[in-house]
Amino acid sequence: EADIYQTPRYLVIGTGKKITLECSQTMGHDKMYWYQQDPGMELHLIHYSYGVNSTEKGDLSSESTVSRIRTEHFPLTLESARPSHTSQYLCASSDPQGGNQPQHFGDGTRLSIL
Amino acid sequence: DQQVKQNSPSLSVQEGRISILNCDYTNSMFDYFLWYKKYPAEGPTFLISISSIKDKNEDGRFTVFLNKSAKHLSLHIVPSQPGDSAVYFCAATGANSKLTFGKGITLSVRP
């Protein structure tokens, strides 16, 4: 069972602010992911990483950026928040060893930009 | 274009009865399929998965069936319990390990 933590759980903040959403996992997983989900909709992959210093854009275009300096840490940053960034952001990780492995999710950050 | 479709937005069943949640996919390159359960204000929790080399996988009350020719999978929950009430997401992946999700179905189990 993966332990993956996201902070903050909820964030309400004004337009134009810089935001960093934190994601950490304690299982040593190489693969980590960020998803964006709006109510009633599917999860969309916005960023992923297959290891330290590896980051890729996902299927849904996002103005956010990510970094992967340490295996356990995969923060997401919005340089200047806008109301269109209001959404739920979910972080996940998976163990690439042994073939197909499920992704394990954190509890998400619900972001509201005023 | 949605590659994973959960066409029913909700399902209501009586406690003790069977719940059948359906999912269709269009991408023939998908070879691994998963079901996640999500409670409000929590992240999705992995429930059960199936590889394309199988047509059935069972774990306790949960069974997933895969029909590759029809590009269809279903999750059966027997017997259904009130604690099963949640949103269930179907997901699929191929060689790149990136998950593609459906929109989810809200299951309500009535006591």
PDB file of C-alpha atoms in Angstrom:
ATOM      1  CA  GLU A   1       0.000   0.000   0.000  1.00  0.00           C
ATOM      2  CA  ALA A   2       1.434   3.350  -1.061  1.00  0.00           C
ATOM      3  CA  ASP A   3       1.494   6.249   1.329  1.00  0.00           C
ATOM      4  CA  ILE A   4       1.118   9.461  -0.608  1.00  0.00           C
ATOM      5  CA  TYR A   5       0.434  12.824   0.902  1.00  0.00           C
ATOM      6  CA  GLN A   6      -0.819  16.068  -0.568  1.00  0.00           C
ATOM      7  CA  THR A   7      -0.877  19.500   1.007  1.00  0.00           C
ATOM      8  CA  PRO A   8      -2.799  21.672   1.334  1.00  0.00           C
ATOM      9  CA  ARG A   9      -6.104  19.777   1.151  1.00  0.00           C
ATOM     10  CA  TYR A  10      -8.008  22.965   0.378  1.00  0.00           C
ATOM     11  CA  LEU A  11      -6.775  26.326  -0.870  1.00  0.00           C
ATOM     12  CA  VAL A  12      -8.767  29.465  -1.623  1.00  0.00           C
ATOM     13  CA  ILE A  13      -6.587  32.226  -2.980  1.00  0.00           C
ATOM     14  CA  GLY A  14      -6.758  35.350  -5.094  1.00  0.00           C
ATOM     15  CA  THR A  15      -5.933  35.791  -8.757  1.00  0.00           C
ATOM     16  CA  GLY A  16      -2.291  36.387  -9.629  1.00  0.00           C
ATOM     17  CA  LYS A  17      -0.776  34.555  -6.655  1.00  0.00           C
ATOM     18  CA  LYS A  18       1.962  31.954  -7.035  1.00  0.00           C
ATOM     19  CA  ILE A  19       0.867  28.549  -5.765  1.00  0.00           C
ATOM     20  CA  THR A  20       2.763  25.363  -5.035  1.00  0.00           C
ATOM     21  CA  LEU A  21       0.877  22.140  -4.394  1.00  0.00           C
ATOM     22  CA  GLU A  22       2.927  19.577  -2.504  1.00  0.00           C
ATOM     23  CA  CYS A  23       2.980  15.838  -3.107  1.00  0.00           C
ATOM     24  CA  SER A  24       5.177  13.336  -1.287  1.00  0.00           C
ATOM     25  CA  GLN A  25       5.279   9.567  -1.216  1.00  0.00           C
ATOM     26  CA  THR A  26       7.148   7.281   1.148  1.00  0.00           C
ATOM     27  CA  MET A  27       7.308   4.095  -0.918  1.00  0.00           C
ATOM     28  CA  GLY A  28      10.262   4.975  -3.118  1.00  0.00           C
ATOM     29  CA  HIS A  29       8.141   4.803  -6.266  1.00  0.00           C
ATOM     30  CA  ASP A  30       9.892   6.053  -9.405  1.00  0.00           C
ATOM     31  CA  LYS A  31       6.721   6.972 -11.285  1.00  0.00           C
ATOM     32  CA  MET A  32       4.627   9.919 -10.152  1.00  0.00           C
ATOM     33  CA  TYR A  33       1.671  11.692 -11.750  1.00  0.00           C
ATOM     34  CA  TRP A  34      -0.508  14.780 -11.458  1.00  0.00           C
ATOM     35  CA  TYR A  35      -4.163  14.705 -12.505  1.00  0.00           C
ATOM     36  CA  GLN A  36      -6.761  17.419 -12.717  1.00  0.00           C
ATOM     37  CA  GLN A  37     -10.411  16.637 -12.107  1.00  0.00           C
ATOM     38  CA  ASP A  38     -13.500  18.804 -12.379  1.00  0.00           C
ATOM     39  CA  PRO A  39     -16.777  17.695 -10.728  1.00  0.00           C
ATOM     40  CA  GLY A  40     -18.509  14.879 -12.586  1.00  0.00           C
ATOM     41  CA  MET A  41     -15.675  14.540 -15.046  1.00  0.00           C
ATOM     42  CA  GLU A  42     -12.842  12.112 -15.654  1.00  0.00           C
ATOM     43  CA  LEU A  43      -9.359  12.568 -14.259  1.00  0.00           C
ATOM     44  CA  HIS A  44      -7.023  14.132 -16.808  1.00  0.00           C
ATOM     45  CA  LEU A  45      -3.265  13.563 -16.687  1.00  0.00           C
ATOM     46  CA  ILE A  46      -1.415  16.903 -16.696  1.00  0.00           C
ATOM     47  CA  HIS A  47       2.150  15.886 -15.707  1.00  0.00           C
ATOM     48  CA  TYR A  48       4.140  12.757 -15.039  1.00  0.00           C
ATOM     49  CA  SER A  49       7.625  11.732 -14.036  1.00  0.00           C
ATOM     50  CA  TYR A  50       9.447   8.437 -14.374  1.00  0.00           C
ATOM     51  CA  GLY A  51      12.243   9.376 -11.998  1.00  0.00           C
ATOM     52  CA  VAL A  52      14.483  12.133 -10.653  1.00  0.00           C
ATOM     53  CA  ASN A  53      15.038  14.966 -13.140  1.00  0.00           C
ATOM     54  CA  SER A  54      12.425  13.453 -15.479  1.00  0.00           C
ATOM     55  CA  THR A  55       9.191  15.358 -16.129  1.00  0.00           C
ATOM     56  CA  GLU A  56       6.754  15.206 -19.033  1.00  0.00           C
ATOM     57  CA  LYS A  57       3.554  16.953 -20.027  1.00  0.00           C
ATOM     58  CA  GLY A  58       0.407  14.868 -19.824  1.00  0.00           C
ATOM     59  CA  ASP A  59      -2.555  14.554 -22.142  1.00  0.00           C
ATOM     60  CA  LEU A  60      -4.314  17.712 -20.909  1.00  0.00           C
ATOM     61  CA  SER A  61      -2.537  20.995 -21.495  1.00  0.00           C
ATOM     62  CA  SER A  62      -1.842  22.833 -18.248  1.00  0.00           C
ATOM     63  CA  GLU A  63      -0.177  26.125 -17.368  1.00  0.00           C
ATOM     64  CA  SER A  64       1.302  24.510 -14.294  1.00  0.00           C
ATOM     65  CA  THR A  65       4.869  23.242 -14.012  1.00  0.00           C
ATOM     66  CA  VAL A  66       6.403  20.423 -11.999  1.00  0.00           C
ATOM     67  CA  SER A  67       9.812  19.414 -10.724  1.00  0.00           C
ATOM     68  CA  ARG A  68      11.335  16.123  -9.553  1.00  0.00           C
ATOM     69  CA  ILE A  69      14.519  16.787  -7.621  1.00  0.00           C
ATOM     70  CA  ARG A  70      13.965  13.965  -5.132  1.00  0.00           C
ATOM     71  CA  THR A  71      12.300  10.611  -5.678  1.00  0.00           C
ATOM     72  CA  GLU A  72       9.739  11.169  -2.943  1.00  0.00           C
ATOM     73  CA  HIS A  73       8.717  14.720  -3.844  1.00  0.00           C
ATOM     74  CA  PHE A  74       6.772  15.965  -6.895  1.00  0.00           C
ATOM     75  CA  PRO A  75       5.487  19.514  -6.384  1.00  0.00           C
ATOM     76  CA  LEU A  76       3.234  21.353  -8.848  1.00  0.00           C
ATOM     77  CA  THR A  77       3.483  25.124  -9.298  1.00  0.00           C
ATOM     78  CA  LEU A  78       1.221  27.746 -10.775  1.00  0.00           C
ATOM     79  CA  GLU A  79       3.159  30.991 -11.281  1.00  0.00           C
ATOM     80  CA  SER A  80       0.086  33.210 -11.531  1.00  0.00           C
ATOM     81  CA  ALA A  81      -3.215  31.663 -10.520  1.00  0.00           C
ATOM     82  CA  ARG A  82      -6.383  32.401 -12.486  1.00  0.00           C
ATOM     83  CA  PRO A  83     -10.041  31.440 -11.906  1.00  0.00           C
ATOM     84  CA  SER A  84      -9.741  28.912 -14.763  1.00  0.00           C
ATOM     85  CA  HIS A  85      -7.277  26.973 -12.574  1.00  0.00           C
ATOM     86  CA  THR A  86     -10.034  26.202 -10.079  1.00  0.00           C
ATOM     87  CA  SER A  87     -10.204  22.420  -9.894  1.00  0.00           C
ATOM     88  CA  GLN A  88      -9.181  19.383  -7.876  1.00  0.00           C
ATOM     89  CA  TYR A  89      -5.562  18.289  -8.300  1.00  0.00           C
ATOM     90  CA  LEU A  90      -4.673  14.676  -7.546  1.00  0.00           C
ATOM     91  CA  CYS A  91      -1.190  13.237  -7.204  1.00  0.00           C
ATOM     92  CA  ALA A  92      -0.403   9.547  -7.722  1.00  0.00           C
ATOM     93  CA  SER A  93       2.555   7.198  -7.734  1.00  0.00           C
ATOM     94  CA  SER A  94       3.250   3.685  -8.916  1.00  0.00           C
ATOM     95  CA  ASP A  95       5.985   1.090  -8.657  1.00  0.00           C
ATOM     96  CA  PRO A  96       7.341   0.208 -12.106  1.00  0.00           C
ATOM     97  CA  GLN A  97       8.744  -3.110 -10.913  1.00  0.00           C
ATOM     98  CA  GLY A  98       6.939  -6.323 -11.848  1.00  0.00           C
ATOM     99  CA  GLY A  99       4.937  -5.170 -14.849  1.00  0.00           C
ATOM    100  CA  ASN A 100       1.537  -3.502 -14.577  1.00  0.00           C
ATOM    101  CA  GLN A 101       1.024  -1.896 -11.201  1.00  0.00           C
ATOM    102  CA  PRO A 102      -1.876   0.269 -10.058  1.00  0.00           C
ATOM    103  CA  GLN A 103      -1.368   3.926  -9.346  1.00  0.00           C
ATOM    104  CA  HIS A 104      -2.022   4.980  -5.767  1.00  0.00           C
ATOM    105  CA  PHE A 105      -3.524   8.385  -5.147  1.00  0.00           C
ATOM    106  CA  GLY A 106      -3.301  11.059  -2.498  1.00  0.00           C
ATOM    107  CA  ASP A 107      -6.446  12.740  -1.199  1.00  0.00           C
ATOM    108  CA  GLY A 108      -6.038  15.703  -3.525  1.00  0.00           C
ATOM    109  CA  THR A 109      -5.954  19.477  -3.252  1.00  0.00           C
ATOM    110  CA  ARG A 110      -9.152  21.331  -3.976  1.00  0.00           C
ATOM    111  CA  LEU A 111      -8.072  24.684  -5.384  1.00  0.00           C
ATOM    112  CA  SER A 112     -10.343  27.712  -5.721  1.00  0.00           C
ATOM    113  CA  ILE A 113      -9.070  30.879  -7.351  1.00  0.00           C
ATOM    114  CA  LEU A 114     -11.128  33.984  -6.658  1.00  0.00           C
TER     115      LEU A 114
ATOM    116  CA  ASP B   1     -12.753  11.754 -28.083  1.00  0.00           C
ATOM    117  CA  GLN B   2     -13.310   9.703 -24.964  1.00  0.00           C
ATOM    118  CA  GLN B   3     -11.361   6.461 -25.062  1.00  0.00           C
ATOM    119  CA  VAL B   4     -12.924   5.116 -21.866  1.00  0.00           C
ATOM    120  CA  LYS B   5     -16.670   5.501 -21.483  1.00  0.00           C
ATOM    121  CA  GLN B   6     -18.908   4.972 -18.505  1.00  0.00           C
ATOM    122  CA  ASN B   7     -22.250   5.772 -20.052  1.00  0.00           C
ATOM    123  CA  SER B   8     -24.426   5.545 -16.965  1.00  0.00           C
ATOM    124  CA  PRO B   9     -23.846   8.404 -14.514  1.00  0.00           C
ATOM    125  CA  SER B  10     -25.512   6.653 -11.588  1.00  0.00           C
ATOM    126  CA  LEU B  11     -26.792   3.330 -10.284  1.00  0.00           C
ATOM    127  CA  SER B  12     -28.979   2.556  -7.281  1.00  0.00           C
ATOM    128  CA  VAL B  13     -29.284  -0.959  -5.857  1.00  0.00           C
ATOM    129  CA  GLN B  14     -30.726  -2.585  -2.774  1.00  0.00           C
ATOM    130  CA  GLU B  15     -28.371  -3.809  -0.062  1.00  0.00           C
ATOM    131  CA  GLY B  16     -27.548  -7.477  -0.583  1.00  0.00           C
ATOM    132  CA  ARG B  17     -28.211  -7.391  -4.323  1.00  0.00           C
ATOM    133  CA  ILE B  18     -25.672  -7.389  -7.124  1.00  0.00           C
ATOM    134  CA  SER B  19     -24.242  -4.137  -8.489  1.00  0.00           C
ATOM    135  CA  ILE B  20     -23.033  -4.227 -12.095  1.00  0.00           C
ATOM    136  CA  LEU B  21     -20.978  -1.297 -13.290  1.00  0.00           C
ATOM    137  CA  ASN B  22     -20.137  -1.137 -16.984  1.00  0.00           C
ATOM    138  CA  CYS B  23     -17.283   0.386 -18.940  1.00  0.00           C
ATOM    139  CA  ASP B  24     -16.457   0.516 -22.657  1.00  0.00           C
ATOM    140  CA  TYR B  25     -13.194   1.451 -24.325  1.00  0.00           C
ATOM    141  CA  THR B  26     -12.178   2.246 -27.860  1.00  0.00           C
ATOM    142  CA  ASN B  27      -8.381   1.957 -27.883  1.00  0.00           C
ATOM    143  CA  SER B  28      -7.306  -1.574 -28.814  1.00  0.00           C
ATOM    144  CA  MET B  29      -3.798  -0.853 -27.441  1.00  0.00           C
ATOM    145  CA  PHE B  30      -5.092  -0.859 -23.860  1.00  0.00           C
ATOM    146  CA  ASP B  31      -3.935  -4.017 -22.103  1.00  0.00           C
ATOM    147  CA  TYR B  32      -4.514  -3.352 -18.417  1.00  0.00           C
ATOM    148  CA  PHE B  33      -7.754  -2.211 -16.855  1.00  0.00           C
ATOM    149  CA  LEU B  34      -8.486  -0.960 -13.363  1.00  0.00           C
ATOM    150  CA  TRP B  35     -11.388   0.068 -11.191  1.00  0.00           C
ATOM    151  CA  TYR B  36     -11.061   2.774  -8.572  1.00  0.00           C
ATOM    152  CA  LYS B  37     -13.502   3.796  -5.865  1.00  0.00           C
ATOM    153  CA  LYS B  38     -13.725   7.389  -4.692  1.00  0.00           C
ATOM    154  CA  TYR B  39     -15.433   8.799  -1.626  1.00  0.00           C
ATOM    155  CA  PRO B  40     -16.138  12.549  -1.376  1.00  0.00           C
ATOM    156  CA  ALA B  41     -13.122  14.611  -0.304  1.00  0.00           C
ATOM    157  CA  GLU B  42     -10.774  11.637  -0.741  1.00  0.00           C
ATOM    158  CA  GLY B  43      -8.542  10.452  -3.542  1.00  0.00           C
ATOM    159  CA  PRO B  44      -9.404   7.427  -5.696  1.00  0.00           C
ATOM    160  CA  THR B  45      -8.639   4.083  -4.064  1.00  0.00           C
ATOM    161  CA  PHE B  46      -7.535   1.155  -6.195  1.00  0.00           C
ATOM    162  CA  LEU B  47     -10.104  -1.637  -6.114  1.00  0.00           C
ATOM    163  CA  ILE B  48      -9.310  -4.347  -8.636  1.00  0.00           C
ATOM    164  CA  SER B  49      -7.588  -4.769 -11.978  1.00  0.00           C
ATOM    165  CA  ILE B  50      -7.441  -7.158 -14.906  1.00  0.00           C
ATOM    166  CA  SER B  51      -4.873  -7.831 -17.574  1.00  0.00           C
ATOM    167  CA  SER B  52      -5.939  -8.313 -21.170  1.00  0.00           C
ATOM    168  CA  ILE B  53      -4.702 -11.903 -21.073  1.00  0.00           C
ATOM    169  CA  LYS B  54      -7.519 -12.743 -18.645  1.00  0.00           C
ATOM    170  CA  ASP B  55     -11.284 -12.486 -18.899  1.00  0.00           C
ATOM    171  CA  LYS B  56     -12.079 -12.541 -15.192  1.00  0.00           C
ATOM    172  CA  ASN B  57     -10.474 -11.505 -11.938  1.00  0.00           C
ATOM    173  CA  GLU B  58     -12.045 -11.941  -8.531  1.00  0.00           C
ATOM    174  CA  ASP B  59     -11.235 -10.417  -5.159  1.00  0.00           C
ATOM    175  CA  GLY B  60     -13.736 -11.122  -2.413  1.00  0.00           C
ATOM    176  CA  ARG B  61     -17.046  -9.451  -3.258  1.00  0.00           C
ATOM    177  CA  PHE B  62     -15.579  -7.794  -6.345  1.00  0.00           C
ATOM    178  CA  THR B  63     -15.237  -9.421  -9.760  1.00  0.00           C
ATOM    179  CA  VAL B  64     -14.130  -7.746 -12.955  1.00  0.00           C
ATOM    180  CA  PHE B  65     -15.008  -9.256 -16.331  1.00  0.00           C
ATOM    181  CA  LEU B  66     -13.271  -8.340 -19.575  1.00  0.00           C
ATOM    182  CA  ASN B  67     -14.694  -8.926 -23.062  1.00  0.00           C
ATOM    183  CA  LYS B  68     -11.910  -7.897 -25.415  1.00  0.00           C
ATOM    184  CA  SER B  69     -13.842  -8.492 -28.624  1.00  0.00           C
ATOM    185  CA  ALA B  70     -16.568  -6.128 -27.428  1.00  0.00           C
ATOM    186  CA  LYS B  71     -14.054  -3.763 -25.752  1.00  0.00           C
ATOM    187  CA  HIS B  72     -16.173  -3.943 -22.648  1.00  0.00           C
ATOM    188  CA  LEU B  73     -15.517  -4.568 -18.996  1.00  0.00           C
ATOM    189  CA  SER B  74     -17.769  -4.728 -16.004  1.00  0.00           C
ATOM    190  CA  LEU B  75     -17.398  -4.698 -12.242  1.00  0.00           C
ATOM    191  CA  HIS B  76     -19.699  -6.918 -10.217  1.00  0.00           C
ATOM    192  CA  ILE B  77     -20.177  -6.332  -6.496  1.00  0.00           C
ATOM    193  CA  VAL B  78     -21.937  -9.148  -4.649  1.00  0.00           C
ATOM    194  CA  PRO B  79     -23.475  -8.659  -2.168  1.00  0.00           C
ATOM    195  CA  SER B  80     -23.684  -4.871  -2.279  1.00  0.00           C
ATOM    196  CA  GLN B  81     -23.306  -3.046   1.035  1.00  0.00           C
ATOM    197  CA  PRO B  82     -24.162   0.553   2.010  1.00  0.00           C
ATOM    198  CA  GLY B  83     -20.437   1.236   2.468  1.00  0.00           C
ATOM    199  CA  ASP B  84     -19.973   0.543  -1.232  1.00  0.00           C
ATOM    200  CA  SER B  85     -21.792   3.792  -2.029  1.00  0.00           C
ATOM    201  CA  ALA B  86     -19.199   5.885  -3.849  1.00  0.00           C
ATOM    202  CA  VAL B  87     -18.097   7.007  -7.300  1.00  0.00           C
ATOM    203  CA  TYR B  88     -16.453   4.216  -9.311  1.00  0.00           C
ATOM    204  CA  PHE B  89     -13.974   5.032 -12.053  1.00  0.00           C
ATOM    205  CA  CYS B  90     -12.930   2.688 -14.816  1.00  0.00           C
ATOM    206  CA  ALA B  91      -9.395   3.239 -16.135  1.00  0.00           C
ATOM    207  CA  ALA B  92      -7.226   1.698 -18.817  1.00  0.00           C
ATOM    208  CA  THR B  93      -3.576   1.785 -19.796  1.00  0.00           C
ATOM    209  CA  GLY B  94      -1.200   0.428 -22.394  1.00  0.00           C
ATOM    210  CA  ALA B  95       2.545   0.214 -22.799  1.00  0.00           C
ATOM    211  CA  ASN B  96       3.178   3.799 -21.666  1.00  0.00           C
ATOM    212  CA  SER B  97       1.559   3.147 -18.252  1.00  0.00           C
ATOM    213  CA  LYS B  98      -0.453   6.366 -18.496  1.00  0.00           C
ATOM    214  CA  LEU B  99      -3.986   5.893 -17.200  1.00  0.00           C
ATOM    215  CA  THR B 100      -7.042   6.990 -19.164  1.00  0.00           C
ATOM    216  CA  PHE B 101     -10.125   7.377 -16.990  1.00  0.00           C
ATOM    217  CA  GLY B 102     -13.852   7.294 -17.570  1.00  0.00           C
ATOM    218  CA  LYS B 103     -16.136   9.926 -16.057  1.00  0.00           C
ATOM    219  CA  GLY B 104     -17.195   7.668 -13.212  1.00  0.00           C
ATOM    220  CA  ILE B 105     -20.493   6.253 -12.028  1.00  0.00           C
ATOM    221  CA  THR B 106     -22.114   7.075  -8.707  1.00  0.00           C
ATOM    222  CA  LEU B 107     -23.277   3.918  -6.935  1.00  0.00           C
ATOM    223  CA  SER B 108     -25.882   4.219  -4.194  1.00  0.00           C
ATOM    224  CA  VAL B 109     -26.638   1.132  -2.121  1.00  0.00           C
ATOM    225  CA  ARG B 110     -29.944   1.459  -0.293  1.00  0.00           C
ATOM    226  CA  PRO B 111     -30.211  -0.174   3.178  1.00  0.00           C
TER     227      PRO B 111
END
